[in-house]
Coordinates of C-alpha atoms in Angstrom, one line a residue:
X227 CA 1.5 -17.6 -8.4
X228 CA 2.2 -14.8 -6.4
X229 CA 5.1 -14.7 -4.8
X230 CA 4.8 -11.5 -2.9
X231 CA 1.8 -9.6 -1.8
X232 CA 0.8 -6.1 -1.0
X233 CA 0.4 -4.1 1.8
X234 CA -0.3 -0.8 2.5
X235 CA 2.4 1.1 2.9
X236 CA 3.4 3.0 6.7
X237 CA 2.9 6.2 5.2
X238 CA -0.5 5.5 3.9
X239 CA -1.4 4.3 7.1
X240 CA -0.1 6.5 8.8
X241 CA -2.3 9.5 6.6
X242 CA -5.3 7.3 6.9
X243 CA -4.8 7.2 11.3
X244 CA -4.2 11.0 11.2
X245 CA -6.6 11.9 8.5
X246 CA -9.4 10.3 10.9
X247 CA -8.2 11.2 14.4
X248 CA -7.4 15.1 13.6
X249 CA -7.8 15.9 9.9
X250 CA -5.1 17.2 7.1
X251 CA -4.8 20.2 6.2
X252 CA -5.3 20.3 2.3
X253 CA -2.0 19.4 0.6
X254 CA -0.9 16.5 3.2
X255 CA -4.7 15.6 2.4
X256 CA -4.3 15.7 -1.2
X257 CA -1.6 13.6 -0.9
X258 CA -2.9 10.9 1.5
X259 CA -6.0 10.4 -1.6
X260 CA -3.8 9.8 -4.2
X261 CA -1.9 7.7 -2.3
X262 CA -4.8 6.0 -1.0
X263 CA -6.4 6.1 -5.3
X264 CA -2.8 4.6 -6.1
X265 CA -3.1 1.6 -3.7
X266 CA -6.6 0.9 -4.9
X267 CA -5.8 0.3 -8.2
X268 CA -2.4 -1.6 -7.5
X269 CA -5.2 -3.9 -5.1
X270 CA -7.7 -4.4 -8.0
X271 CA -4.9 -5.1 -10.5
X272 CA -3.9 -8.2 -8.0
X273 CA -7.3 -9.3 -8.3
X274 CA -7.1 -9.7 -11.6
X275 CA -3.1 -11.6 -11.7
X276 CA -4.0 -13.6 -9.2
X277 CA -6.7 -15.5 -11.2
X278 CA -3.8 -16.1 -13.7
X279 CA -3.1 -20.3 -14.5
X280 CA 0.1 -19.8 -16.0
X281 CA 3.5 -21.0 -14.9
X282 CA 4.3 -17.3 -13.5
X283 CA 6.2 -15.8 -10.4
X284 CA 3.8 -12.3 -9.3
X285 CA 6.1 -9.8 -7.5
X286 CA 3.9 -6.9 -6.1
X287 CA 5.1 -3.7 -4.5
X288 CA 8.8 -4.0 -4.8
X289 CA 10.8 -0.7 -3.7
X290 CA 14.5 -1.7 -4.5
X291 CA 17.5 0.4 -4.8
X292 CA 20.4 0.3 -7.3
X293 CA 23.6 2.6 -7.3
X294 CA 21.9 4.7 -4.8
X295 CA 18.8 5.2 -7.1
X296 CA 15.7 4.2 -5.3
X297 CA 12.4 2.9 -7.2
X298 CA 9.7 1.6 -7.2
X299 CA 8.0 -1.4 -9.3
X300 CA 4.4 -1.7 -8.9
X301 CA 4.2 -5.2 -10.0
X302 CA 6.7 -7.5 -11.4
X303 CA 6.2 -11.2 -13.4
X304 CA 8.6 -13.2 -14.1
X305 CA 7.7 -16.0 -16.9
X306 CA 9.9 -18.7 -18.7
X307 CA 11.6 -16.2 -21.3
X308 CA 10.3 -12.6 -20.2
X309 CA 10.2 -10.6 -17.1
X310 CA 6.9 -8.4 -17.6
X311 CA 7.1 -4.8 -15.5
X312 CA 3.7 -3.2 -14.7
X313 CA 3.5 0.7 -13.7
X314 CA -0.3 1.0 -12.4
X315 CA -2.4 4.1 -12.5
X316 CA -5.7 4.3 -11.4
X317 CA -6.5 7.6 -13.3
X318 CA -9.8 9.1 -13.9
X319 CA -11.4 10.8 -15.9
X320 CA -10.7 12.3 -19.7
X321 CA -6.8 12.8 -20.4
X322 CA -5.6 13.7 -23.9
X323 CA -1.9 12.9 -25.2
X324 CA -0.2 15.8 -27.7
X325 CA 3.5 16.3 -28.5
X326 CA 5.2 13.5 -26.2
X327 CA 2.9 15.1 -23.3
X328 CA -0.1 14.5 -21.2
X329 CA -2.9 17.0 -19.9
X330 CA -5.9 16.5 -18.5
X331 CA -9.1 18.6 -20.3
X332 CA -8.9 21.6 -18.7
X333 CA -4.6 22.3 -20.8
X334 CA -3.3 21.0 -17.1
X335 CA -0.1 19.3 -18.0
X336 CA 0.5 16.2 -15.7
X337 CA 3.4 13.9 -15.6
X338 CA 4.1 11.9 -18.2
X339 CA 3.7 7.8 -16.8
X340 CA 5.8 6.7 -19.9
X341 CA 8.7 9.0 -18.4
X342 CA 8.6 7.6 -15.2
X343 CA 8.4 3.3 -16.9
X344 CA 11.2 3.8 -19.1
X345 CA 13.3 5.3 -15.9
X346 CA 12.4 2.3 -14.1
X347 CA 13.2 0.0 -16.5
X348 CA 16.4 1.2 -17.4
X349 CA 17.0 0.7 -13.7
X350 CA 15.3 -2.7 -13.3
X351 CA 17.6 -3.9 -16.3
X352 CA 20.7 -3.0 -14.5
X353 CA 19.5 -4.8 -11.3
X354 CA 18.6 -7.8 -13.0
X355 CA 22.2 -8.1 -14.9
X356 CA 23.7 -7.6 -11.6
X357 CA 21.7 -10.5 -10.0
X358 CA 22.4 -12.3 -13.6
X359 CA 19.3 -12.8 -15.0
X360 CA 19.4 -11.5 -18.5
X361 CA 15.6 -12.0 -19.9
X362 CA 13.9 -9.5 -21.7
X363 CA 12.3 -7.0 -20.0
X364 CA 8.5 -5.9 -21.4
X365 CA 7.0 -3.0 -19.5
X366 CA 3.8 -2.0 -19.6
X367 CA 1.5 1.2 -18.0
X368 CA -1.4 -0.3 -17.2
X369 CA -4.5 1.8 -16.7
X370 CA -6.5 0.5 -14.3
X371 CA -10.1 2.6 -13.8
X372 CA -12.9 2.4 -16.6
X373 CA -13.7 5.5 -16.1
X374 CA -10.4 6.8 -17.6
X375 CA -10.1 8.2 -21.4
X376 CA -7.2 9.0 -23.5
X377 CA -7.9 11.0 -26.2
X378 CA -5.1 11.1 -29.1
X379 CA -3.6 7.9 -27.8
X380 CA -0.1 7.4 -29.4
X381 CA 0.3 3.9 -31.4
X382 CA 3.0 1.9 -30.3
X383 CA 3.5 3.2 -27.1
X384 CA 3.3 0.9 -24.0
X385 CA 0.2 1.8 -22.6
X386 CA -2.7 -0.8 -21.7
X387 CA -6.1 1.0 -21.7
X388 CA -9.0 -0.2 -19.2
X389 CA -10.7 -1.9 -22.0
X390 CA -7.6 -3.5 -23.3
X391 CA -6.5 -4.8 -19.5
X392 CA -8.4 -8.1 -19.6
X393 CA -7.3 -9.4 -23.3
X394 CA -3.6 -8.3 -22.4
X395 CA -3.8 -10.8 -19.6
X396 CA -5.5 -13.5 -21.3
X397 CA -2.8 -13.5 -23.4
X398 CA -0.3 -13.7 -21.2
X399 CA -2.1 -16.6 -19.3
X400 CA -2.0 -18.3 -22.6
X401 CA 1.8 -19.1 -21.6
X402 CA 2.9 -22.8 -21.1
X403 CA 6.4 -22.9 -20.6
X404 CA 6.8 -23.9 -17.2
X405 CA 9.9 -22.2 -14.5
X406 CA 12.8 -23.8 -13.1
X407 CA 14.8 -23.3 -10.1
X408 CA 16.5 -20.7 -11.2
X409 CA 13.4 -18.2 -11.8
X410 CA 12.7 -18.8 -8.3
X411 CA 15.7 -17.8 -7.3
X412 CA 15.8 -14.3 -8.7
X413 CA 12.2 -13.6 -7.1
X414 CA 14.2 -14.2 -3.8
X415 CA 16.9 -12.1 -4.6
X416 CA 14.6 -9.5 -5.3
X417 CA 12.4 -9.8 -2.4
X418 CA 15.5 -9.6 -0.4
X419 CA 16.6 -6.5 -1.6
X420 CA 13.0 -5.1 -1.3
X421 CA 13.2 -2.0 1.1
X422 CA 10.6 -1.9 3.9
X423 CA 10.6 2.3 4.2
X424 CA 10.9 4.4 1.4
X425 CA 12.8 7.6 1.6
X426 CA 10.6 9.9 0.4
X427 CA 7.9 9.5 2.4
X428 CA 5.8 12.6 3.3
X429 CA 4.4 13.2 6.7
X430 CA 3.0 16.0 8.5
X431 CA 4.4 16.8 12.0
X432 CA 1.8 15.6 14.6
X433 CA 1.7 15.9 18.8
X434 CA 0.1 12.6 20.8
X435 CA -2.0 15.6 22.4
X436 CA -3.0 16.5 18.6
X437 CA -4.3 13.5 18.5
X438 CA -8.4 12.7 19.3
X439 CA -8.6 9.6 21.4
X440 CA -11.2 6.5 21.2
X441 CA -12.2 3.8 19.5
X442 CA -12.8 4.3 16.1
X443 CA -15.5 2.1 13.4
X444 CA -14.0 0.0 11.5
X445 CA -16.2 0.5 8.7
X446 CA -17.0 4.2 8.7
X447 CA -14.5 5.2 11.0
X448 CA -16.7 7.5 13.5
X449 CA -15.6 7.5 17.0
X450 CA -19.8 7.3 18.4
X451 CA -18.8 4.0 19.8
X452 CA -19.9 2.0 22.9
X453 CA -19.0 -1.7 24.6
X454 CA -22.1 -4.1 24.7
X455 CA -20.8 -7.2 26.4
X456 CA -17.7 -9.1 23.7
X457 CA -18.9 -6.2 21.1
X458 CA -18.3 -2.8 20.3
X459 CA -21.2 -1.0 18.4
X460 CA -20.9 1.8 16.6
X461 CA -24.0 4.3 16.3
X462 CA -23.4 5.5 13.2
X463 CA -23.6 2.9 11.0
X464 CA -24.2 -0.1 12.9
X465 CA -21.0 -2.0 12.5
X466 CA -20.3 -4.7 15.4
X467 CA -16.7 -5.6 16.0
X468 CA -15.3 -7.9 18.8
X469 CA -13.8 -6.5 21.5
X470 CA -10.2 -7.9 20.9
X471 CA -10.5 -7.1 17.1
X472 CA -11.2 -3.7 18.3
X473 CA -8.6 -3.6 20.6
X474 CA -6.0 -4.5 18.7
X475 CA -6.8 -2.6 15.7
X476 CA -6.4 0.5 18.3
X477 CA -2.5 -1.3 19.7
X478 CA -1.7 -1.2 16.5
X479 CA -2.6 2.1 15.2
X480 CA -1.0 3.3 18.8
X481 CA 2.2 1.6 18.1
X482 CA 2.3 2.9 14.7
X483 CA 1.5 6.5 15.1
X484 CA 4.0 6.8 18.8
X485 CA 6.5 4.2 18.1
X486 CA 8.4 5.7 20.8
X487 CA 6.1 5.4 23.4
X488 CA 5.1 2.3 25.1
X489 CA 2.5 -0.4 25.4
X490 CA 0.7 -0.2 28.5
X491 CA -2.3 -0.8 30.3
X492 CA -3.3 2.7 30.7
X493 CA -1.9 4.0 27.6
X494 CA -4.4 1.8 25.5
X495 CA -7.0 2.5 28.4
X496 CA -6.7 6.3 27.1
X497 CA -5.7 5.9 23.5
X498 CA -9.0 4.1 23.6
X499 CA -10.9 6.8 25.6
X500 CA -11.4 5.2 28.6
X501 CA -14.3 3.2 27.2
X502 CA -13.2 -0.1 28.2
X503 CA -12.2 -0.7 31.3
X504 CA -8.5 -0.9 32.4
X505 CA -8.6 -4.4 33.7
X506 CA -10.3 -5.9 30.3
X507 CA -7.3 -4.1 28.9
X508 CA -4.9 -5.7 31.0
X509 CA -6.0 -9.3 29.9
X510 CA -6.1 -8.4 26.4
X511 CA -2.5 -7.5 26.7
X512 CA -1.4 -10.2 28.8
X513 CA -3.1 -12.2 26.5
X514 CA -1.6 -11.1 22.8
X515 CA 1.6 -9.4 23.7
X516 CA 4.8 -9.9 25.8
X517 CA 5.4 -8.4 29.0
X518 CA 9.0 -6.9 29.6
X519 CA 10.1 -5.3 33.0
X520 CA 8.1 -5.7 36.5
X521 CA 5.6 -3.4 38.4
X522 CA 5.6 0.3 37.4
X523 CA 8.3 -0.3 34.6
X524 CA 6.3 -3.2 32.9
X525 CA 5.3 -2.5 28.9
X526 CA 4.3 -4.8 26.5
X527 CA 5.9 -5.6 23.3

């Protein structure tokens, strides 16, 4: 069962908006694709829990912090006797392991994962004994791509390859003992404690001015859009997307990117290029938001 889902965080959005509307330069780039590499293999490891029958409590994306340490648990089971910990890398390509340290084939020395679980457990141990649950803790790096290799792969270590991912949780799903109250209560502490914004996120400075305006696809993201009628079609790759959809997809990204600023009619009647026009905007806002404050000083929230 899962018991908390995913969602992408701020940041990544917040790359993925700026990435489209006026480009990275390379190292805010750089990061914004492995963030965006992460996430997709945390997302195609969910679809692979979820299918799981056993009596289980799936705890995705948990950012907690302990003795002002902050981390970061990429997914989290609990079951009857064992709290499972999952690390998820969605690496690709050949790797090699030699003296306790990782490379890729070119001698490039890259972080070691195993480091970075056994920090995380030791901190996820101390959390749980605070919140007093005492069961053993099994933590796993799960690789998630099959295009990933690692050559010299230490015995004994806790790594699950890509061919080794399903029969790891077949296993696991072969689990009967069912939960009490008492397992459930421990996923809500933790999903209590979970912390919305992580404090080292990494963004680039950015202007509103910066910023290209329109309407963007939501499929391939080009701004070559035009309003036929409830639609908007975009002439790159076809894609049709209601109006509303559209529209709100475009509030959101607004409110996101300019949290400072506010809603209104002729803000999202620029943000969205001027393409639709101001008084279809005004119903759509009337419509899905709130209005606070009267004539010039109204905004929507």
């Amino acid at each position: 069962m899962i018991y908390k889902s995913r969602s992408e965080s701020s940041e990544l959005q917040i790359l993925e908006a700026l990435n489209t509307r006026m480009g990275l330069i390379e190292k805010d780039k750089q990061h914004y694709l492995v963030l965006r590499k992460g996430y997709d293999g945390e997302v195609l490891f969910d679809s692979m829990t979820e299918k799981l029958d056993c009596d289980c409590l799936i705890l995705n994306d948990l950012l907690l912090r302990i003795n002002h340490t902050v981390f970061q648990i990429d997914a989290l089971m609990i079951t009857f006797d064992t709290v499972y910990f999952f690390e998820v890398k969605n690496y690709e390509g050949d790797y090699y392991y030699e003296n306790e340290k990782w490379y890729v084939m070119n001698k490039t020395e890259v972080t070691n994962p195993l480091t970075q679980l056994s920090r995380s457990e030791t901190l996820l141990r101390q959390l749980l004994q605070q919140l007093g649950c005492h069961s053993p803790i099994n933590a796993k790096v799960i690789f998630i791509n099959p295009e990933f290799s690692l050559f010299q792969a230490p015995l004994g270590k806790p790594l699950i390859l890509p061919t080794q991912v399903k029969r790891f949780l077949k296993r696991l799903n072969t689990t009967s003992a069912k939960l009490s109250e008492k397992h459930r209560i421990i996923a809500e502490k933790l999903v209590s404690l979970h912390l919305t914004e992580s404090p080292n996120t990494q963004l680039p400075s950015y202007l509103y001015d910066e910023v290209r305006k329109g309407i963007t696809s939501h499929k391939c993201t080009s701004f070559f859009i035009s309003v036929k009628g409830r639609s908007c079609l975009c002439h790159e790759c076809g894609n049709k997307e209601n109006v509303s959809l559209a529209l709100m997809r475009c509030v959101k990204e607004y409110k996101l990117l300019f949290p400072k600023r506010r809603v209104t009619t002729i803000e999202i009647y620029l943000w969205c290029n001027e393409i639709i026009p101001k008084q279809r905007v005004r119903r759509f806002l009337e419509k899905n938001f709130k209005i606070v404050g009267i004539h010039q000083w109204a905004y929507y929230d």
